PDB file of C-alpha atoms and ligand atoms in Angstrom:
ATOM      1  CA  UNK A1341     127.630  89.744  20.002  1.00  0.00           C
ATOM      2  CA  UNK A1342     128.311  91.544  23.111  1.00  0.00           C
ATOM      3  CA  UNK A1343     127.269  95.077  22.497  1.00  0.00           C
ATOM      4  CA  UNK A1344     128.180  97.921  25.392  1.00  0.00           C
ATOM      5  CA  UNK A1345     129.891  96.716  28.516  1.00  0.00           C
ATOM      6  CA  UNK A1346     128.270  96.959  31.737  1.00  0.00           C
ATOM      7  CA  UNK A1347     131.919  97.854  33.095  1.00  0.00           C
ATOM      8  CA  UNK A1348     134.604  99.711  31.145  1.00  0.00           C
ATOM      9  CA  UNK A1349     137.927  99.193  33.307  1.00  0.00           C
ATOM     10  CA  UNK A1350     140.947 101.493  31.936  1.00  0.00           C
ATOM     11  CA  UNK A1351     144.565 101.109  33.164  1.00  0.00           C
ATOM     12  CA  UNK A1352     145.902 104.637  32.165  1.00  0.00           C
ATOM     13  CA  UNK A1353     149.536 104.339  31.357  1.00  0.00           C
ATOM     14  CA  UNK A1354     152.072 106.426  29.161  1.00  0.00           C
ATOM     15  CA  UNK A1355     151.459 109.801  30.799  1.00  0.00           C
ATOM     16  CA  UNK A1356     155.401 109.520  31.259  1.00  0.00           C
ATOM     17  CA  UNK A1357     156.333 108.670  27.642  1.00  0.00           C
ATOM     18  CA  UNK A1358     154.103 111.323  26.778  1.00  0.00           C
ATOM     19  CA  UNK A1359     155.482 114.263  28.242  1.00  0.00           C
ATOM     20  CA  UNK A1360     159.474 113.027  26.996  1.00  0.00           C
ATOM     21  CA  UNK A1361     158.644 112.661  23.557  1.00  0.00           C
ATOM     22  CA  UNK A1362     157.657 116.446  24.079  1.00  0.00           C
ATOM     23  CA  UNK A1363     160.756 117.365  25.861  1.00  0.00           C
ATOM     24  CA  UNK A1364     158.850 118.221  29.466  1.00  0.00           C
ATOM     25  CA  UNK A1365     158.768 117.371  32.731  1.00  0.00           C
ATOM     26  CA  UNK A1366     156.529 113.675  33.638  1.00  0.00           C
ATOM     27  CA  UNK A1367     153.999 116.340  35.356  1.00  0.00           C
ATOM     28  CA  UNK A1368     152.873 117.688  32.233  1.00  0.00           C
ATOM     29  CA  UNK A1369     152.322 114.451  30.811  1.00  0.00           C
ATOM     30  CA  UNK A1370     150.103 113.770  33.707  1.00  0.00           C
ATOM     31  CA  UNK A1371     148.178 117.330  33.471  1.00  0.00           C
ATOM     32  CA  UNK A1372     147.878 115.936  29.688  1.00  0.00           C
ATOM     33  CA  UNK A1373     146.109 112.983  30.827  1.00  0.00           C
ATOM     34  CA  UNK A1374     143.745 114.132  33.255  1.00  0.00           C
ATOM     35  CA  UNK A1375     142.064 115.627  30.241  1.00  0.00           C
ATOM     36  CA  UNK A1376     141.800 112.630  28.717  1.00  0.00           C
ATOM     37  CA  UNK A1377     139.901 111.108  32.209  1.00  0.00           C
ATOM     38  CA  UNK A1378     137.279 114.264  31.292  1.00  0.00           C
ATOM     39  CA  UNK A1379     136.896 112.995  27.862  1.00  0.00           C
ATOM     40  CA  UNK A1380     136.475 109.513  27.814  1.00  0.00           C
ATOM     41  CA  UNK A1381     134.291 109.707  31.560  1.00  0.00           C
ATOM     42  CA  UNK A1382     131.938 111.848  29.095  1.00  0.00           C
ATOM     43  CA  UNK A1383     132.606 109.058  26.176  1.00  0.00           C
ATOM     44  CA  UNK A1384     131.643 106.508  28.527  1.00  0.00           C
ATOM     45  CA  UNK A1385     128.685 108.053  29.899  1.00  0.00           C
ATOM     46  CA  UNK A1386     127.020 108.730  26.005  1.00  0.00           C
ATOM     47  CA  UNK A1387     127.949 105.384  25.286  1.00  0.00           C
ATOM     48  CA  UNK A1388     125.530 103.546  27.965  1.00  0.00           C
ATOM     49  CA  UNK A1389     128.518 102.329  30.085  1.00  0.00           C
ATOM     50  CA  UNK A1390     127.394 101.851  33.877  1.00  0.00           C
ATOM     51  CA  UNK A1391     130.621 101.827  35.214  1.00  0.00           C
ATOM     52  CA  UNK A1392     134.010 103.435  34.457  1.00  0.00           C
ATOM     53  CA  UNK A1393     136.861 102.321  36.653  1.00  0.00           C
ATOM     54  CA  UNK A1394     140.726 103.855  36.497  1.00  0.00           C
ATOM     55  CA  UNK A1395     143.744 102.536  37.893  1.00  0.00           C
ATOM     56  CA  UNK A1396     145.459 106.444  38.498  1.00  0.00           C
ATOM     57  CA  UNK A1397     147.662 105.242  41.441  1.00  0.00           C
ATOM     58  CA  UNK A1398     149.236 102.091  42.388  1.00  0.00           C
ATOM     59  CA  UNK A1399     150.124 100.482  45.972  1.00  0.00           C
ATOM     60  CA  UNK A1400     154.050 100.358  43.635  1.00  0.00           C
ATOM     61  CA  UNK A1401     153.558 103.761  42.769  1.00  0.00           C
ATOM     62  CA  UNK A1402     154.288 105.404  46.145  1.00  0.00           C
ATOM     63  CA  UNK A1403     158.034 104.699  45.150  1.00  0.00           C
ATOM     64  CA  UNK A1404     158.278 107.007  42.448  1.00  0.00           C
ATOM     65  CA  UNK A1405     160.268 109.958  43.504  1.00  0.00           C
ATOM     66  CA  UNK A1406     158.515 112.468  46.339  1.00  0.00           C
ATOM     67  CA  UNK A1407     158.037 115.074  43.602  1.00  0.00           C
ATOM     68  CA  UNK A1408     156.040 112.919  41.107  1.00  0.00           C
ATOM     69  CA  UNK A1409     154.183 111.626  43.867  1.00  0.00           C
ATOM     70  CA  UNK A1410     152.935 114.967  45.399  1.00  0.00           C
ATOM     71  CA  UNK A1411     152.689 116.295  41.825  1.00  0.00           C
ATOM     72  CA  UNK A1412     150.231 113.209  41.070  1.00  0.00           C
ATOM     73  CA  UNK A1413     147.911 114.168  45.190  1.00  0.00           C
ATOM     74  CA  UNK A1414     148.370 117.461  43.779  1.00  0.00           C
ATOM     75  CA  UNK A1415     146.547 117.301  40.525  1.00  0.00           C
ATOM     76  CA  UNK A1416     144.115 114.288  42.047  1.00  0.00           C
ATOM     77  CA  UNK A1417     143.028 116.852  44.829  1.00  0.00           C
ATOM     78  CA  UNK A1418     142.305 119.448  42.099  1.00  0.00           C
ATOM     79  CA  UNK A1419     140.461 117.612  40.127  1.00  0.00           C
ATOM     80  CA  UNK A1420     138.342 116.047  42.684  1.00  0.00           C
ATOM     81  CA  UNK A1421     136.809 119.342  43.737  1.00  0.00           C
ATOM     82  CA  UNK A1422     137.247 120.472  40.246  1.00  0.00           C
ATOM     83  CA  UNK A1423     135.231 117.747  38.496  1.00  0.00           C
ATOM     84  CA  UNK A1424     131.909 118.311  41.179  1.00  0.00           C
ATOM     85  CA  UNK A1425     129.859 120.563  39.319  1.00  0.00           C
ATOM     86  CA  UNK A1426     130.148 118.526  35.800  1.00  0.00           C
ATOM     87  CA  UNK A1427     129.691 114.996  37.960  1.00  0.00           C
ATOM     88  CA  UNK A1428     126.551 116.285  39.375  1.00  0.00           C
ATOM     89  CA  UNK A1429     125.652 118.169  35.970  1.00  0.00           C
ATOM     90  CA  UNK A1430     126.154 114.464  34.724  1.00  0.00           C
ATOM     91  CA  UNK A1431     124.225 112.385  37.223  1.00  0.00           C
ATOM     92  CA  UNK A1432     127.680 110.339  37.632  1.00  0.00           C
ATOM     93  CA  UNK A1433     128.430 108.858  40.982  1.00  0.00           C
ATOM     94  CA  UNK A1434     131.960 109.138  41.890  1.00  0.00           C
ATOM     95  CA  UNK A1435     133.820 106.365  44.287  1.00  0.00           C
ATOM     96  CA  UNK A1436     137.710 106.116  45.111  1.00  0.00           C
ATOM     97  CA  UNK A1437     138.472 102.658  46.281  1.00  0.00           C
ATOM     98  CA  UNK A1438     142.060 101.479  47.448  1.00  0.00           C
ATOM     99  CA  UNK A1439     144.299 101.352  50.793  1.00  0.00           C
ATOM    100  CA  UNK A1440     143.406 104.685  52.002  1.00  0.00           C
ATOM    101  CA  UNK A1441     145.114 104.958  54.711  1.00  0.00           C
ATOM    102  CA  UNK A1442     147.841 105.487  52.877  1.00  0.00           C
ATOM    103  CA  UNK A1443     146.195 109.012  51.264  1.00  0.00           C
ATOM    104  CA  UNK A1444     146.888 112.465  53.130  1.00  0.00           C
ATOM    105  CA  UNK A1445     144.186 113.630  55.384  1.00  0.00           C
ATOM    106  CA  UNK A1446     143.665 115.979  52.546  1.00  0.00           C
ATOM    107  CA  UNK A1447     142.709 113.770  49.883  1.00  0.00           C
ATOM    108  CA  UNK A1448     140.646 111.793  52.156  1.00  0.00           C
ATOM    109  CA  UNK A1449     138.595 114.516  52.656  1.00  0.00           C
ATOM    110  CA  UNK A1450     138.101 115.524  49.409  1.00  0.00           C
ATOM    111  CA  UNK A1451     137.340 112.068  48.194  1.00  0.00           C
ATOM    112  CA  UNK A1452     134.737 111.472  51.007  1.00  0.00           C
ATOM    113  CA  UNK A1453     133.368 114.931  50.247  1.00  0.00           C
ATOM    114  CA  UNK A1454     132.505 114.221  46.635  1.00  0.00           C
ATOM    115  CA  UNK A1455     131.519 110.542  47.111  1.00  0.00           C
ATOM    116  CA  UNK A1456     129.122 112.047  49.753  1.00  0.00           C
ATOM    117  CA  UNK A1457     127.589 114.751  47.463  1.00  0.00           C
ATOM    118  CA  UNK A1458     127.386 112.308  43.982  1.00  0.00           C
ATOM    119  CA  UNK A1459     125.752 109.475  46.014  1.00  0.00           C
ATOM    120  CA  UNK A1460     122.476 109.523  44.703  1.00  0.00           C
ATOM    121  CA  UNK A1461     123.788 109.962  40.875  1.00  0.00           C
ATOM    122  CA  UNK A1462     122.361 107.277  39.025  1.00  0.00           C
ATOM    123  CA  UNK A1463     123.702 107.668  35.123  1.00  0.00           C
ATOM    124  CA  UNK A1464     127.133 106.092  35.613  1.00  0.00           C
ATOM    125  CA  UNK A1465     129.273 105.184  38.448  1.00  0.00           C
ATOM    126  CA  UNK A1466     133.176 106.609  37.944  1.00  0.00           C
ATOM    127  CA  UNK A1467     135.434 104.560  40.219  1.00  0.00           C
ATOM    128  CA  UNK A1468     138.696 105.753  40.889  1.00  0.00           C
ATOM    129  CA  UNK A1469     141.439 103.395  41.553  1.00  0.00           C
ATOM    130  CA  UNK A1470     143.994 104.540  44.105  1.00  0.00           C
ATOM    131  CA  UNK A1471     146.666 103.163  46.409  1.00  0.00           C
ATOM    132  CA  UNK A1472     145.176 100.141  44.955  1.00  0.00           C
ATOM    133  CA  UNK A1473     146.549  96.960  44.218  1.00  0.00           C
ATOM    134  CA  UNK A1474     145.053  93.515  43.894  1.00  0.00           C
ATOM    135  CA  UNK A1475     147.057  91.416  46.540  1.00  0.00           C
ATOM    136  CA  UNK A1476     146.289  93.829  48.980  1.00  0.00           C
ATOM    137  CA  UNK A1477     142.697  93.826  47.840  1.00  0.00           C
ATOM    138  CA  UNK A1478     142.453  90.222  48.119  1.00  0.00           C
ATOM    139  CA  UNK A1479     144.580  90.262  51.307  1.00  0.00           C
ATOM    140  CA  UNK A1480     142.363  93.042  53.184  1.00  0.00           C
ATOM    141  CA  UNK A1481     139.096  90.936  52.000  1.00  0.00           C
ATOM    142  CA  UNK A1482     140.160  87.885  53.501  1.00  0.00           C
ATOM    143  CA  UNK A1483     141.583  89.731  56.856  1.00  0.00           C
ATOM    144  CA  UNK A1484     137.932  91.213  56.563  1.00  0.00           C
ATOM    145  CA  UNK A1485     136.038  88.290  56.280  1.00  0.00           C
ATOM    146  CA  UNK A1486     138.444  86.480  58.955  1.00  0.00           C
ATOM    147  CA  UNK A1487     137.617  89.121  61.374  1.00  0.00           C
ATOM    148  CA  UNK A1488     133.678  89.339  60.885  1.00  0.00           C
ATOM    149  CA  UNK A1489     132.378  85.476  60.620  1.00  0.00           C
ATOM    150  CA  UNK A1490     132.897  82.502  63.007  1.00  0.00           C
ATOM    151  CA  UNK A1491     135.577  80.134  62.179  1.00  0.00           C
ATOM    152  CA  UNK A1492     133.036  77.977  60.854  1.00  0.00           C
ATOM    153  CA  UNK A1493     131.098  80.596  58.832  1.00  0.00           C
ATOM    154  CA  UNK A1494     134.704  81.442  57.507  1.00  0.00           C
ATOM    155  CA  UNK A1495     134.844  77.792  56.374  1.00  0.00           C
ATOM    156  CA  UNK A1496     131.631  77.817  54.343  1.00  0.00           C
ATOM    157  CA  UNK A1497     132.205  80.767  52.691  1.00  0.00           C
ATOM    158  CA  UNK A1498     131.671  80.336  48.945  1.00  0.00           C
ATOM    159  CA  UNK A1499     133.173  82.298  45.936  1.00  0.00           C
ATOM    160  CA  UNK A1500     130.593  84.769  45.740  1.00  0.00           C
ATOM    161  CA  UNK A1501     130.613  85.104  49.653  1.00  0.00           C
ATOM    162  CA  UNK A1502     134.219  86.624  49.209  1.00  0.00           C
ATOM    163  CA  UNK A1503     133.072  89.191  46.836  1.00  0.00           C
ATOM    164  CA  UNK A1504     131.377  91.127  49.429  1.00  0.00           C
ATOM    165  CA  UNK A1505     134.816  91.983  51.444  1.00  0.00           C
ATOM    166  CA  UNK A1506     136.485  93.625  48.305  1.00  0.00           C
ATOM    167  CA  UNK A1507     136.668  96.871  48.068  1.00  0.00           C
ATOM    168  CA  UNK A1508     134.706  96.259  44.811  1.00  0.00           C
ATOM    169  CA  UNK A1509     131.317  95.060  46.796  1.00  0.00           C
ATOM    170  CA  UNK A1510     128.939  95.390  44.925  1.00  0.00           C
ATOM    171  CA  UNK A1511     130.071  96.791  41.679  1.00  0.00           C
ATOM    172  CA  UNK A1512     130.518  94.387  38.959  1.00  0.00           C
ATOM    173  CA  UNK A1513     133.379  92.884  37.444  1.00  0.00           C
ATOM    174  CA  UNK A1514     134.618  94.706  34.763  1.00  0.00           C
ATOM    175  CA  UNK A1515     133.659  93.168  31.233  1.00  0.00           C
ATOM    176  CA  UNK A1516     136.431  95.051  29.163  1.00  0.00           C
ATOM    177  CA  UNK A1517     139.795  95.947  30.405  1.00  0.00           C
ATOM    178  CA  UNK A1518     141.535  98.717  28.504  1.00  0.00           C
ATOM    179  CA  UNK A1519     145.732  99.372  29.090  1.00  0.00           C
ATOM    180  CA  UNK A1520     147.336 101.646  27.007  1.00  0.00           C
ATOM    181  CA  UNK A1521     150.974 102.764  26.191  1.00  0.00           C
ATOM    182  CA  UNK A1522     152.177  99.286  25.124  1.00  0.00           C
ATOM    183  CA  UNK A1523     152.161  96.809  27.903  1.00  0.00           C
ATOM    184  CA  UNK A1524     151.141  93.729  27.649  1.00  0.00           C
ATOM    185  CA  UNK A1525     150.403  93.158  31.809  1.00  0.00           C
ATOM    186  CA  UNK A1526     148.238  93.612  34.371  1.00  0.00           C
ATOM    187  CA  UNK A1527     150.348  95.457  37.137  1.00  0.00           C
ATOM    188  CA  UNK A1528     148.695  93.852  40.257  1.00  0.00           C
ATOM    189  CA  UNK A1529     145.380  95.522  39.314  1.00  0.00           C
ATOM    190  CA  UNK A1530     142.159  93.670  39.841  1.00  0.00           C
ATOM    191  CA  UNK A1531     143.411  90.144  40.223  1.00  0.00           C
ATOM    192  CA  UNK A1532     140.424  88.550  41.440  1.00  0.00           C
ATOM    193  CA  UNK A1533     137.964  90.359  39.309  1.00  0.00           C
ATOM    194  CA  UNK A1534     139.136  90.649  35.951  1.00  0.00           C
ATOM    195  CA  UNK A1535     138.928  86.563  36.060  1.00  0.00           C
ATOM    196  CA  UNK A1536     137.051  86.757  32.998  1.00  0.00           C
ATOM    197  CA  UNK A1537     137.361  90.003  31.473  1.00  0.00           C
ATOM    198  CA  UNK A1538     137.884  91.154  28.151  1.00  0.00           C
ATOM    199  CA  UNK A1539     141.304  92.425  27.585  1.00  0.00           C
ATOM    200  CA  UNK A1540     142.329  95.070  25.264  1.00  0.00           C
ATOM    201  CA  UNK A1541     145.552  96.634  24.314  1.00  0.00           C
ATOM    202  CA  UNK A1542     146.412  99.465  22.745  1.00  0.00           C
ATOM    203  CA  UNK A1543     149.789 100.924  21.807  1.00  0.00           C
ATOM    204  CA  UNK A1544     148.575 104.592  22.224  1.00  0.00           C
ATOM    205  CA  UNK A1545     149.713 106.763  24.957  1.00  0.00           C
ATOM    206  CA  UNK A1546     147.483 107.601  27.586  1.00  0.00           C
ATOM    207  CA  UNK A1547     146.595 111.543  26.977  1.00  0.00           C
ATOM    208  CA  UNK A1548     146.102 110.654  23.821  1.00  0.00           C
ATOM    209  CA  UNK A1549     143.451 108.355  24.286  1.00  0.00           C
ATOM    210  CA  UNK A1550     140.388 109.589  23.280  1.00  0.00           C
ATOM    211  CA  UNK A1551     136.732 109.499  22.195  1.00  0.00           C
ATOM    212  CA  UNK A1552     137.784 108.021  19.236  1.00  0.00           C
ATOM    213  CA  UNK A1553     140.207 105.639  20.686  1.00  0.00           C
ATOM    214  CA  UNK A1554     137.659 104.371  23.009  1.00  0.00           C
ATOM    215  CA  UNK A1555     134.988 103.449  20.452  1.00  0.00           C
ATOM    216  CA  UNK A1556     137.318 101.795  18.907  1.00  0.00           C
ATOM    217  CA  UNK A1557     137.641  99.224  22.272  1.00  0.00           C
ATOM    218  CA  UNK A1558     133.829  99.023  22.247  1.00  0.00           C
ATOM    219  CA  UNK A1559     133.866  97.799  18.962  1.00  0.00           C
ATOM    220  CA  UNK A1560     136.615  95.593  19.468  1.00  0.00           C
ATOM    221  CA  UNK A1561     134.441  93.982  22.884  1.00  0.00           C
ATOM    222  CA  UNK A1562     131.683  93.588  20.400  1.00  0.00           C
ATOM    223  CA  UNK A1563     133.379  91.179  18.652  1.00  0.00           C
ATOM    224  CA  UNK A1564     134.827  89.164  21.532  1.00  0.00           C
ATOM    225  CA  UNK A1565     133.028  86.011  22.030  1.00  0.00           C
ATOM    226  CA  UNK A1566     132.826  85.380  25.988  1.00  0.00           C
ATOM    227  CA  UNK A1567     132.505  81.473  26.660  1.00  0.00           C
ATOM    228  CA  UNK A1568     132.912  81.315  30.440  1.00  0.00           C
ATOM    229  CA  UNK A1569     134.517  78.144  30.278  1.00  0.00           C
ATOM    230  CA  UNK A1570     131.514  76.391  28.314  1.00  0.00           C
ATOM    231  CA  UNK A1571     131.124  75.318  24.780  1.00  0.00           C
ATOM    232  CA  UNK A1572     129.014  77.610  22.284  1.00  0.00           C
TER     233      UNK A1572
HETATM  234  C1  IPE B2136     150.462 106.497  34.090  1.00  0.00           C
HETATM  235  O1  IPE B2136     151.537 107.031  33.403  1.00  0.00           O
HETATM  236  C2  IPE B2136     150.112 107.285  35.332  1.00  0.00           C
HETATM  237  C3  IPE B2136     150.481 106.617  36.587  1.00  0.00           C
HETATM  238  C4  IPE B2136     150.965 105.412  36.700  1.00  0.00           C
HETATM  239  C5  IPE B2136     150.277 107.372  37.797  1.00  0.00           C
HETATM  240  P1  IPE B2136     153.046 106.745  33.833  1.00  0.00           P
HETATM  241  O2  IPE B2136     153.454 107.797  34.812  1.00  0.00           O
HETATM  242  O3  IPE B2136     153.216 105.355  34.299  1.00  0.00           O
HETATM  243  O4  IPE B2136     153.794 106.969  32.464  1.00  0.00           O
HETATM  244  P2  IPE B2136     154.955 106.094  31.825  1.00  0.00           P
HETATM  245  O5  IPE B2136     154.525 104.659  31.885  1.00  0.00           O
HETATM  246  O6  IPE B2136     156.164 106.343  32.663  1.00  0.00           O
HETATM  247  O7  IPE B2136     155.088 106.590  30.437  1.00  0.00           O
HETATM  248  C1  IPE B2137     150.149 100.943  36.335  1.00  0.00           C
HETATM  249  O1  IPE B2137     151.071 101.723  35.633  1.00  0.00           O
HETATM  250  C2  IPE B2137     149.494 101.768  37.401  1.00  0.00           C
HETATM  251  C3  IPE B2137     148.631 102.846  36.945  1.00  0.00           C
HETATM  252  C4  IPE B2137     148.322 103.118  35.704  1.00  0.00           C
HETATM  253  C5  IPE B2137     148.058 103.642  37.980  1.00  0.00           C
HETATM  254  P1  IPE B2137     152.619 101.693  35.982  1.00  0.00           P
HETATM  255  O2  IPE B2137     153.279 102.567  34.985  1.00  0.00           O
HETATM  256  O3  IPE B2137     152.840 101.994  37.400  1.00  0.00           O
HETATM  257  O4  IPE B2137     152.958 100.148  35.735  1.00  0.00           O
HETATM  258  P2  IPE B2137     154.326  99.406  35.435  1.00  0.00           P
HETATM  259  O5  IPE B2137     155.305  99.859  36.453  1.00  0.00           O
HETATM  260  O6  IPE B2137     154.758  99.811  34.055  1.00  0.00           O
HETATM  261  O7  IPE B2137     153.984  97.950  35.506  1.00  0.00           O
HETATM  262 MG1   MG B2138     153.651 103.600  33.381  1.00  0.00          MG
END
């Protein structure tokens, strides 16, 4: 039996769905589920997980429509400086990983402000996913290495040499992958290190993903028998 995961990954999907089955505008749906990123950051942090990731913005999802997209930098900006207090009031680190180049100057700063201030938290790490995808994660890691070792360093390098030019150095792969709203795929999120990860679906909407809706995952993962490859 597996009991809590080291690394609770969550693609959040449905905020959409959400906010037409209500008759309102996609916005709302997304104001709905940055309430559920509160709740189940504080779920995850009573439970004993060390590491919450969420995928809140896709590399794809810069072709959404201008007025979704600055509606999502909008909200992300506020709750970056609005989640500070209750980060550091929860010893929770907080890191945004993704092609952020891509980000306004804006949310750059605001991202490098927190991550600078909840450095030395030490309860949970909170990883925010954004402009990320995983072929340009694996693509930027092996431009990386390319650029850094000799030709024949570059030629030795082993699997877990690699690791080190993700964006994800040195947090670990996640053990349980949550997606909710329905899908059954992985939307080019962590390609290279969900290789062995539990995967969990769910049929319920993103905001209304809870406490209770994440317990229900953990349990779930604590039945999952994880082989590796190998015979048990
Ligand atoms: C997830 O909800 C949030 C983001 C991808 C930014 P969606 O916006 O994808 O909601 P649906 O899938 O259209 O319902
Ligand atoms: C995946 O959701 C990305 C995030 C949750 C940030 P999408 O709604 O963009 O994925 P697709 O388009 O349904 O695959
Ligand atoms: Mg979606």
């Amino acid at each position: 039996m597996n009991s809590i995961p080291t690394h609770v990954s969550i693609i959040m999907d449905g905020n959409g769905r959400w906010a037409k089955a209500r008759g309102k505008e996609r916005a709302f749906g997304h104001m709905a589920g940055a309430e559920s990123v509160r709740a189940i950051t504080e779920a995850a942090g009573n439970a004993g997980v060390k590491y919450l990731s969420l995928y809140a913005f896709s590399e794809e999802n810069w072709n959404r429509p201008d007025a979704e997209v600055n509606a999502l930098m909008e909200l992300l900006l506020r709750y970056i400086k609005g989640e500070l207090k209750t980060l550091m009031d929860n010893d929770i680190r907080f890191v945004a990983l993704g092609h952020r180049e891509r980000l306004s100057d804006k949310v750059n700063a605001a991202i490098d402000a927190t991550m600078a201030q909840t450095a030395g938290n030490r309860k949970m790490t909170l990883v925010i996913f954004l402009s990320y995808s995983g072929k340009w994660d694996i693509m930027q890691a092996m431009k990386k290495a390319a650029a850094t070792l000799s030709p024949e360093e570059f030629q030795a390098m082993e699997l877990p040499d690699f690791d080190r030019y993700l964006v994800t150095a040195g947090i670990p792969d996640p053990d349980l992958l949550i997606r909710t709203s329905g899908e059954l795929r992985i939307s080019n999120y962590l390609l290279w290190q969900s290789a062995y990860t539990e995967f969990y679906f769910t049929d319920v909407l993103w905001p209304d993903f809870r406490e209770a809706e994440f317990h229900a995952a953990l349990e779930e993962y604590a039945r999952r028998d994880r082989r590796y490859g190998k015979v048990k």
